[in-house]
Amino acid sequence: MQNSPSIYPNSTKTISAILKETGLRGFMKGVLPPLLSISLYQAVCFASFQTSLRLFSGGAREEEATNAQLFAAGTASGFATVLVTTPTDLLKIRLQLREGSGGGKLRDMLHEASRVLAESGPRGFARGWEATALRDTWSTGLYFITYHTAKRHLYEAVGGEGGGSQAAVELTAGGLAGCVAWGACLPFDVLKTRVQGGAGGVGLGETLRTLVKEEGVGSLFSGAGPILSRAFLVNGITFWAYEEACRWIDRLRVR
């Protein structure tokens, strides 16, 4: 939808077109790069956030940190993840743009990686890093602020932590954080997709001017529905799993 809004104007038509062109296998195109890197991405994201927060807050706990400290630590975390997301998103997008139903297997990913190396050398994997940084830095700061703010208000609404409300609060707060962050940075995600999926040598500024001129400002929000739906589910589970991991580590320390 982000690369060809005239062909894929909405979710329903996109699903129909994919099924018609490539069948169910079409939904798996480009899935391998993010699937293989998701654990590394989450590890870098949360580890760099914790490290940065200790630096900016003087060792305060997440619950005690100010919004400014959360934002600064989140922004630093987002910048660190650019090293992971830029090459993996590049491969994902190139695989999704391939003709036919291929693009979901390891050999497809390796073939695409070899093409990047042949075309541009190792530097080719950094293509679109500026747009990725614009998308992931400040929005990750917003991500952590939203999560902790939502979690605090939700706990106040249900009468405090504990009981069966804990998982529900963390899932909901995480989902809201994902929606707010992705909603705010969506135009940069569209630009990143166009830069990484378009012809080589086209910069961010030129891509933006061409996009707005030819397709209008609304094109900067292409794919909002699927992205926000996914963001709520994925980030709700992500934060719940993160909190569970922290509690498990704390129990190990007590022993």
mmCIF file of C-alpha atoms in Angstrom:
data_model
loop_
_atom_site.group_PDB
_atom_site.id
_atom_site.type_symbol
_atom_site.label_atom_id
_atom_site.label_comp_id
_atom_site.label_asym_id
_atom_site.label_seq_id
_atom_site.Cartn_x
_atom_site.Cartn_y
_atom_site.Cartn_z
ATOM 1 C CA MET A 1 0.000 0.000 0.000
ATOM 2 C CA GLN A 2 2.816 2.428 0.802
ATOM 3 C CA ASN A 3 4.715 1.799 -2.418
ATOM 4 C CA SER A 4 1.743 1.686 -4.800
ATOM 5 C CA PRO A 5 -1.326 3.387 -3.296
ATOM 6 C CA SER A 6 -2.905 3.772 -6.736
ATOM 7 C CA ILE A 7 -2.818 -0.013 -7.185
ATOM 8 C CA TYR A 8 -3.455 -0.888 -3.527
ATOM 9 C CA PRO A 9 -5.678 1.969 -2.245
ATOM 10 C CA ASN A 10 -7.059 0.177 0.824
ATOM 11 C CA SER A 11 -6.744 -3.015 2.838
ATOM 12 C CA THR A 12 -9.595 -4.863 1.140
ATOM 13 C CA LYS A 13 -8.338 -4.254 -2.384
ATOM 14 C CA THR A 14 -4.777 -4.996 -1.318
ATOM 15 C CA ILE A 15 -5.747 -8.384 0.112
ATOM 16 C CA SER A 16 -7.781 -9.214 -2.997
ATOM 17 C CA ALA A 17 -4.941 -8.196 -5.310
ATOM 18 C CA ILE A 18 -2.353 -10.234 -3.409
ATOM 19 C CA LEU A 19 -4.573 -13.320 -3.401
ATOM 20 C CA LYS A 20 -5.241 -12.934 -7.115
ATOM 21 C CA GLU A 21 -1.617 -12.318 -8.085
ATOM 22 C CA THR A 22 0.311 -14.684 -5.820
ATOM 23 C CA GLY A 23 -2.128 -16.586 -3.603
ATOM 24 C CA LEU A 24 -1.679 -17.044 0.123
ATOM 25 C CA ARG A 25 2.085 -17.298 -0.295
ATOM 26 C CA GLY A 26 2.108 -13.643 -1.267
ATOM 27 C CA PHE A 27 1.453 -12.663 2.341
ATOM 28 C CA MET A 28 4.760 -14.262 3.320
ATOM 29 C CA LYS A 29 6.919 -12.184 0.982
ATOM 30 C CA GLY A 30 9.654 -10.412 2.902
ATOM 31 C CA VAL A 31 8.761 -12.004 6.235
ATOM 32 C CA LEU A 32 12.134 -13.648 6.854
ATOM 33 C CA PRO A 33 14.397 -10.595 7.456
ATOM 34 C CA PRO A 34 12.233 -9.120 10.252
ATOM 35 C CA LEU A 35 11.503 -12.586 11.641
ATOM 36 C CA LEU A 36 15.197 -13.393 11.967
ATOM 37 C CA SER A 37 16.075 -9.994 13.427
ATOM 38 C CA ILE A 38 13.155 -9.352 15.799
ATOM 39 C CA SER A 39 14.887 -10.798 18.871
ATOM 40 C CA LEU A 40 18.007 -8.736 18.197
ATOM 41 C CA TYR A 41 15.898 -5.634 17.595
ATOM 42 C CA GLN A 42 13.987 -5.983 20.865
ATOM 43 C CA ALA A 43 17.170 -6.735 22.800
ATOM 44 C CA VAL A 44 18.885 -3.633 21.407
ATOM 45 C CA CYS A 45 15.785 -1.488 21.955
ATOM 46 C CA PHE A 46 15.157 -2.326 25.601
ATOM 47 C CA ALA A 47 18.799 -2.751 26.642
ATOM 48 C CA SER A 48 19.810 0.601 25.157
ATOM 49 C CA PHE A 49 16.720 2.208 26.714
ATOM 50 C CA GLN A 50 17.633 0.929 30.175
ATOM 51 C CA THR A 51 21.271 1.970 29.784
ATOM 52 C CA SER A 52 20.331 5.427 28.505
ATOM 53 C CA LEU A 53 17.722 5.917 31.218
ATOM 54 C CA ARG A 54 20.274 5.213 33.937
ATOM 55 C CA LEU A 55 22.531 7.797 32.327
ATOM 56 C CA PHE A 56 19.874 10.495 31.916
ATOM 57 C CA SER A 57 18.050 9.929 35.210
ATOM 58 C CA GLY A 58 20.954 9.189 37.518
ATOM 59 C CA GLY A 59 19.801 5.636 38.129
ATOM 60 C CA ALA A 60 16.089 6.251 38.708
ATOM 61 C CA ARG A 61 13.608 3.451 38.079
ATOM 62 C CA GLU A 62 11.381 3.654 35.015
ATOM 63 C CA GLU A 63 8.360 4.449 37.185
ATOM 64 C CA GLU A 64 10.231 7.340 38.814
ATOM 65 C CA ALA A 65 11.688 8.877 35.650
ATOM 66 C CA THR A 66 10.312 12.114 34.230
ATOM 67 C CA ASN A 67 8.809 12.311 30.763
ATOM 68 C CA ALA A 68 11.876 14.214 29.580
ATOM 69 C CA GLN A 69 14.144 11.434 30.832
ATOM 70 C CA LEU A 70 11.953 8.751 29.269
ATOM 71 C CA PHE A 71 11.920 10.636 25.973
ATOM 72 C CA ALA A 72 15.688 11.122 25.935
ATOM 73 C CA ALA A 73 16.350 7.472 26.748
ATOM 74 C CA GLY A 74 13.788 6.306 24.204
ATOM 75 C CA THR A 75 15.264 8.514 21.500
ATOM 76 C CA ALA A 76 18.731 7.106 22.172
ATOM 77 C CA SER A 77 17.260 3.614 22.049
ATOM 78 C CA GLY A 78 15.574 4.354 18.730
ATOM 79 C CA PHE A 79 18.841 5.549 17.248
ATOM 80 C CA ALA A 80 20.560 2.339 18.351
ATOM 81 C CA THR A 81 17.914 0.195 16.656
ATOM 82 C CA VAL A 82 18.504 1.941 13.318
ATOM 83 C CA LEU A 83 21.569 -0.275 12.949
ATOM 84 C CA VAL A 84 19.258 -3.302 12.960
ATOM 85 C CA THR A 85 16.181 -2.024 11.163
ATOM 86 C CA THR A 86 17.813 -0.302 8.184
ATOM 87 C CA PRO A 87 19.301 -3.407 6.506
ATOM 88 C CA THR A 88 16.470 -5.740 7.496
ATOM 89 C CA ASP A 89 13.765 -3.341 6.289
ATOM 90 C CA LEU A 90 15.688 -2.853 3.054
ATOM 91 C CA LEU A 91 15.699 -6.583 2.356
ATOM 92 C CA LYS A 92 12.065 -6.946 3.420
ATOM 93 C CA ILE A 93 10.887 -4.202 1.072
ATOM 94 C CA ARG A 94 12.929 -5.457 -1.868
ATOM 95 C CA LEU A 95 11.555 -8.963 -1.368
ATOM 96 C CA GLN A 96 7.986 -7.673 -1.165
ATOM 97 C CA LEU A 97 8.419 -5.788 -4.437
ATOM 98 C CA ARG A 98 9.652 -8.852 -6.313
ATOM 99 C CA GLU A 99 7.446 -10.214 -9.053
ATOM 100 C CA GLY A 100 5.747 -13.543 -8.452
ATOM 101 C CA SER A 101 5.060 -15.473 -5.274
ATOM 102 C CA GLY A 102 8.680 -15.899 -4.162
ATOM 103 C CA GLY A 103 10.309 -13.855 -1.439
ATOM 104 C CA GLY A 104 9.511 -15.838 1.667
ATOM 105 C CA LYS A 105 12.384 -18.312 1.704
ATOM 106 C CA LEU A 106 15.939 -18.115 2.996
ATOM 107 C CA ARG A 107 17.416 -18.450 -0.473
ATOM 108 C CA ASP A 108 15.297 -15.496 -1.631
ATOM 109 C CA MET A 109 16.673 -13.338 1.171
ATOM 110 C CA LEU A 110 20.260 -14.412 0.487
ATOM 111 C CA HIS A 111 19.798 -13.748 -3.223
ATOM 112 C CA GLU A 112 18.473 -10.258 -2.518
ATOM 113 C CA ALA A 113 21.346 -9.584 -0.118
ATOM 114 C CA SER A 114 23.832 -10.622 -2.808
ATOM 115 C CA ARG A 115 22.127 -8.253 -5.256
ATOM 116 C CA VAL A 116 22.515 -5.362 -2.817
ATOM 117 C CA LEU A 117 26.211 -6.176 -2.429
ATOM 118 C CA ALA A 118 26.687 -6.435 -6.187
ATOM 119 C CA GLU A 119 24.908 -3.135 -6.839
ATOM 120 C CA SER A 120 26.313 -0.958 -4.063
ATOM 121 C CA GLY A 121 28.703 -2.929 -1.893
ATOM 122 C CA PRO A 122 28.300 -3.093 1.908
ATOM 123 C CA ARG A 123 27.163 0.538 1.964
ATOM 124 C CA GLY A 124 24.059 -0.537 0.076
ATOM 125 C CA PHE A 125 22.616 -2.005 3.269
ATOM 126 C CA ALA A 126 22.594 1.500 4.783
ATOM 127 C CA ARG A 127 20.271 2.816 2.095
ATOM 128 C CA GLY A 128 17.442 4.744 3.702
ATOM 129 C CA TRP A 129 19.117 5.038 7.097
ATOM 130 C CA GLU A 130 18.288 8.747 7.308
ATOM 131 C CA ALA A 131 14.568 8.085 6.882
ATOM 132 C CA THR A 132 14.799 5.175 9.306
ATOM 133 C CA ALA A 133 16.459 7.415 11.895
ATOM 134 C CA LEU A 134 13.806 10.103 11.405
ATOM 135 C CA ARG A 135 11.154 7.451 11.942
ATOM 136 C CA ASP A 136 12.637 5.556 14.869
ATOM 137 C CA THR A 137 14.443 8.079 17.092
ATOM 138 C CA TRP A 138 11.929 10.562 18.500
ATOM 139 C CA SER A 139 9.010 8.150 17.995
ATOM 140 C CA THR A 140 10.670 5.632 20.315
ATOM 141 C CA GLY A 141 10.921 8.370 22.931
ATOM 142 C CA LEU A 142 7.202 9.000 22.463
ATOM 143 C CA TYR A 143 6.648 5.236 22.639
ATOM 144 C CA PHE A 144 8.085 4.908 26.150
ATOM 145 C CA ILE A 145 6.412 8.077 27.438
ATOM 146 C CA THR A 146 3.028 6.868 26.204
ATOM 147 C CA TYR A 147 3.476 3.426 27.715
ATOM 148 C CA HIS A 148 4.374 4.643 31.189
ATOM 149 C CA THR A 149 1.735 7.381 31.170
ATOM 150 C CA ALA A 150 -0.989 4.997 30.016
ATOM 151 C CA LYS A 151 0.091 2.319 32.486
ATOM 152 C CA ARG A 152 0.006 4.765 35.387
ATOM 153 C CA HIS A 153 -3.485 6.037 34.521
ATOM 154 C CA LEU A 154 -4.831 2.543 33.879
ATOM 155 C CA TYR A 155 -3.577 1.312 37.247
ATOM 156 C CA GLU A 156 -5.215 4.301 38.899
ATOM 157 C CA ALA A 157 -8.467 3.413 37.147
ATOM 158 C CA VAL A 158 -8.439 -0.229 38.306
ATOM 159 C CA GLY A 159 -7.258 0.484 41.831
ATOM 160 C CA GLY A 160 -3.584 -0.407 41.661
ATOM 161 C CA GLU A 161 -1.300 -3.211 40.559
ATOM 162 C CA GLY A 162 -1.802 -6.890 41.180
ATOM 163 C CA GLY A 163 -4.477 -9.430 40.536
ATOM 164 C CA GLY A 164 -5.803 -10.108 37.095
ATOM 165 C CA SER A 165 -5.494 -6.470 36.046
ATOM 166 C CA GLN A 166 -1.713 -6.498 35.649
ATOM 167 C CA ALA A 167 -1.527 -8.264 32.295
ATOM 168 C CA ALA A 168 -4.543 -6.367 30.945
ATOM 169 C CA VAL A 169 -3.030 -3.016 31.899
ATOM 170 C CA GLU A 170 0.351 -3.825 30.365
ATOM 171 C CA LEU A 171 -1.184 -5.198 27.172
ATOM 172 C CA THR A 172 -3.441 -2.159 26.793
ATOM 173 C CA ALA A 173 -0.760 0.402 27.635
ATOM 174 C CA GLY A 174 1.676 -1.280 25.263
ATOM 175 C CA GLY A 175 -0.904 -1.332 22.496
ATOM 176 C CA LEU A 176 -1.654 2.356 22.971
ATOM 177 C CA ALA A 177 2.055 3.176 22.972
ATOM 178 C CA GLY A 178 2.505 1.344 19.691
ATOM 179 C CA CYS A 179 -0.438 3.133 18.069
ATOM 180 C CA VAL A 180 0.683 6.585 19.211
ATOM 181 C CA ALA A 181 4.290 6.068 18.128
ATOM 182 C CA TRP A 182 3.435 4.543 14.753
ATOM 183 C CA GLY A 183 0.679 7.051 14.091
ATOM 184 C CA ALA A 184 3.087 9.908 14.717
ATOM 185 C CA CYS A 185 5.926 8.559 12.580
ATOM 186 C CA LEU A 186 3.861 7.059 9.742
ATOM 187 C CA PRO A 187 4.848 9.713 7.155
ATOM 188 C CA PHE A 188 8.504 8.910 7.770
ATOM 189 C CA ASP A 189 7.767 5.206 7.383
ATOM 190 C CA VAL A 190 6.159 5.862 4.005
ATOM 191 C CA LEU A 191 9.172 7.914 2.926
ATOM 192 C CA LYS A 192 11.555 5.212 4.128
ATOM 193 C CA THR A 193 9.652 2.590 2.167
ATOM 194 C CA ARG A 194 9.778 4.693 -0.994
ATOM 195 C CA VAL A 195 13.504 5.411 -0.603
ATOM 196 C CA GLN A 196 14.426 1.785 0.042
ATOM 197 C CA GLY A 197 12.096 0.390 -2.594
ATOM 198 C CA GLY A 198 12.730 2.956 -5.325
ATOM 199 C CA ALA A 199 15.516 3.655 -7.756
ATOM 200 C CA GLY A 200 18.965 4.050 -6.269
ATOM 201 C CA GLY A 201 20.402 7.497 -5.682
ATOM 202 C CA VAL A 202 17.076 9.202 -4.928
ATOM 203 C CA GLY A 203 17.339 11.079 -1.650
ATOM 204 C CA LEU A 204 14.826 11.704 1.100
ATOM 205 C CA GLY A 205 14.054 15.299 0.105
ATOM 206 C CA GLU A 206 13.499 14.466 -3.546
ATOM 207 C CA THR A 207 11.328 11.497 -2.604
ATOM 208 C CA LEU A 208 9.163 13.712 -0.386
ATOM 209 C CA ARG A 209 8.728 16.394 -3.053
ATOM 210 C CA THR A 210 7.828 13.864 -5.740
ATOM 211 C CA LEU A 211 5.433 11.999 -3.479
ATOM 212 C CA VAL A 212 3.498 15.080 -2.370
ATOM 213 C CA LYS A 213 3.425 16.539 -5.886
ATOM 214 C CA GLU A 214 2.230 13.383 -7.631
ATOM 215 C CA GLU A 215 0.068 11.718 -4.978
ATOM 216 C CA GLY A 216 -0.808 14.424 -2.472
ATOM 217 C CA VAL A 217 -0.175 14.824 1.247
ATOM 218 C CA GLY A 218 -2.568 11.987 2.035
ATOM 219 C CA SER A 219 -0.129 9.503 0.515
ATOM 220 C CA LEU A 220 2.125 10.067 3.530
ATOM 221 C CA PHE A 221 -0.420 8.136 5.587
ATOM 222 C CA SER A 222 -0.806 5.164 3.244
ATOM 223 C CA GLY A 223 -1.325 1.890 5.064
ATOM 224 C CA ALA A 224 -2.411 3.521 8.322
ATOM 225 C CA GLY A 225 -5.143 0.968 9.047
ATOM 226 C CA PRO A 226 -3.051 -2.216 8.864
ATOM 227 C CA ILE A 227 -0.052 -0.564 10.527
ATOM 228 C CA LEU A 228 -2.000 0.720 13.531
ATOM 229 C CA SER A 229 -3.896 -2.557 13.933
ATOM 230 C CA ARG A 230 -0.631 -4.465 13.957
ATOM 231 C CA ALA A 231 0.968 -1.881 16.250
ATOM 232 C CA PHE A 232 -1.641 -2.373 18.969
ATOM 233 C CA LEU A 233 -1.351 -6.157 18.984
ATOM 234 C CA VAL A 234 2.409 -6.443 18.597
ATOM 235 C CA ASN A 235 3.393 -3.737 21.059
ATOM 236 C CA GLY A 236 0.860 -4.802 23.638
ATOM 237 C CA ILE A 237 2.427 -8.255 23.664
ATOM 238 C CA THR A 238 5.939 -6.782 23.512
ATOM 239 C CA PHE A 239 5.542 -4.668 26.647
ATOM 240 C CA TRP A 240 3.757 -7.420 28.548
ATOM 241 C CA ALA A 241 6.601 -9.830 27.702
ATOM 242 C CA TYR A 242 9.158 -7.179 28.672
ATOM 243 C CA GLU A 243 7.515 -6.625 32.059
ATOM 244 C CA GLU A 244 7.272 -10.376 32.633
ATOM 245 C CA ALA A 245 10.969 -10.763 31.820
ATOM 246 C CA CYS A 246 11.850 -7.963 34.263
ATOM 247 C CA ARG A 247 9.805 -9.610 37.022
ATOM 248 C CA TRP A 248 11.455 -12.961 36.324
ATOM 249 C CA ILE A 249 14.927 -11.396 36.515
ATOM 250 C CA ASP A 250 14.004 -9.645 39.778
ATOM 251 C CA ARG A 251 12.921 -12.982 41.273
ATOM 252 C CA LEU A 252 16.246 -14.523 40.271
ATOM 253 C CA ARG A 253 18.103 -11.692 41.985
ATOM 254 C CA VAL A 254 16.180 -12.265 45.213
ATOM 255 C CA ARG A 255 17.273 -15.888 45.252
#
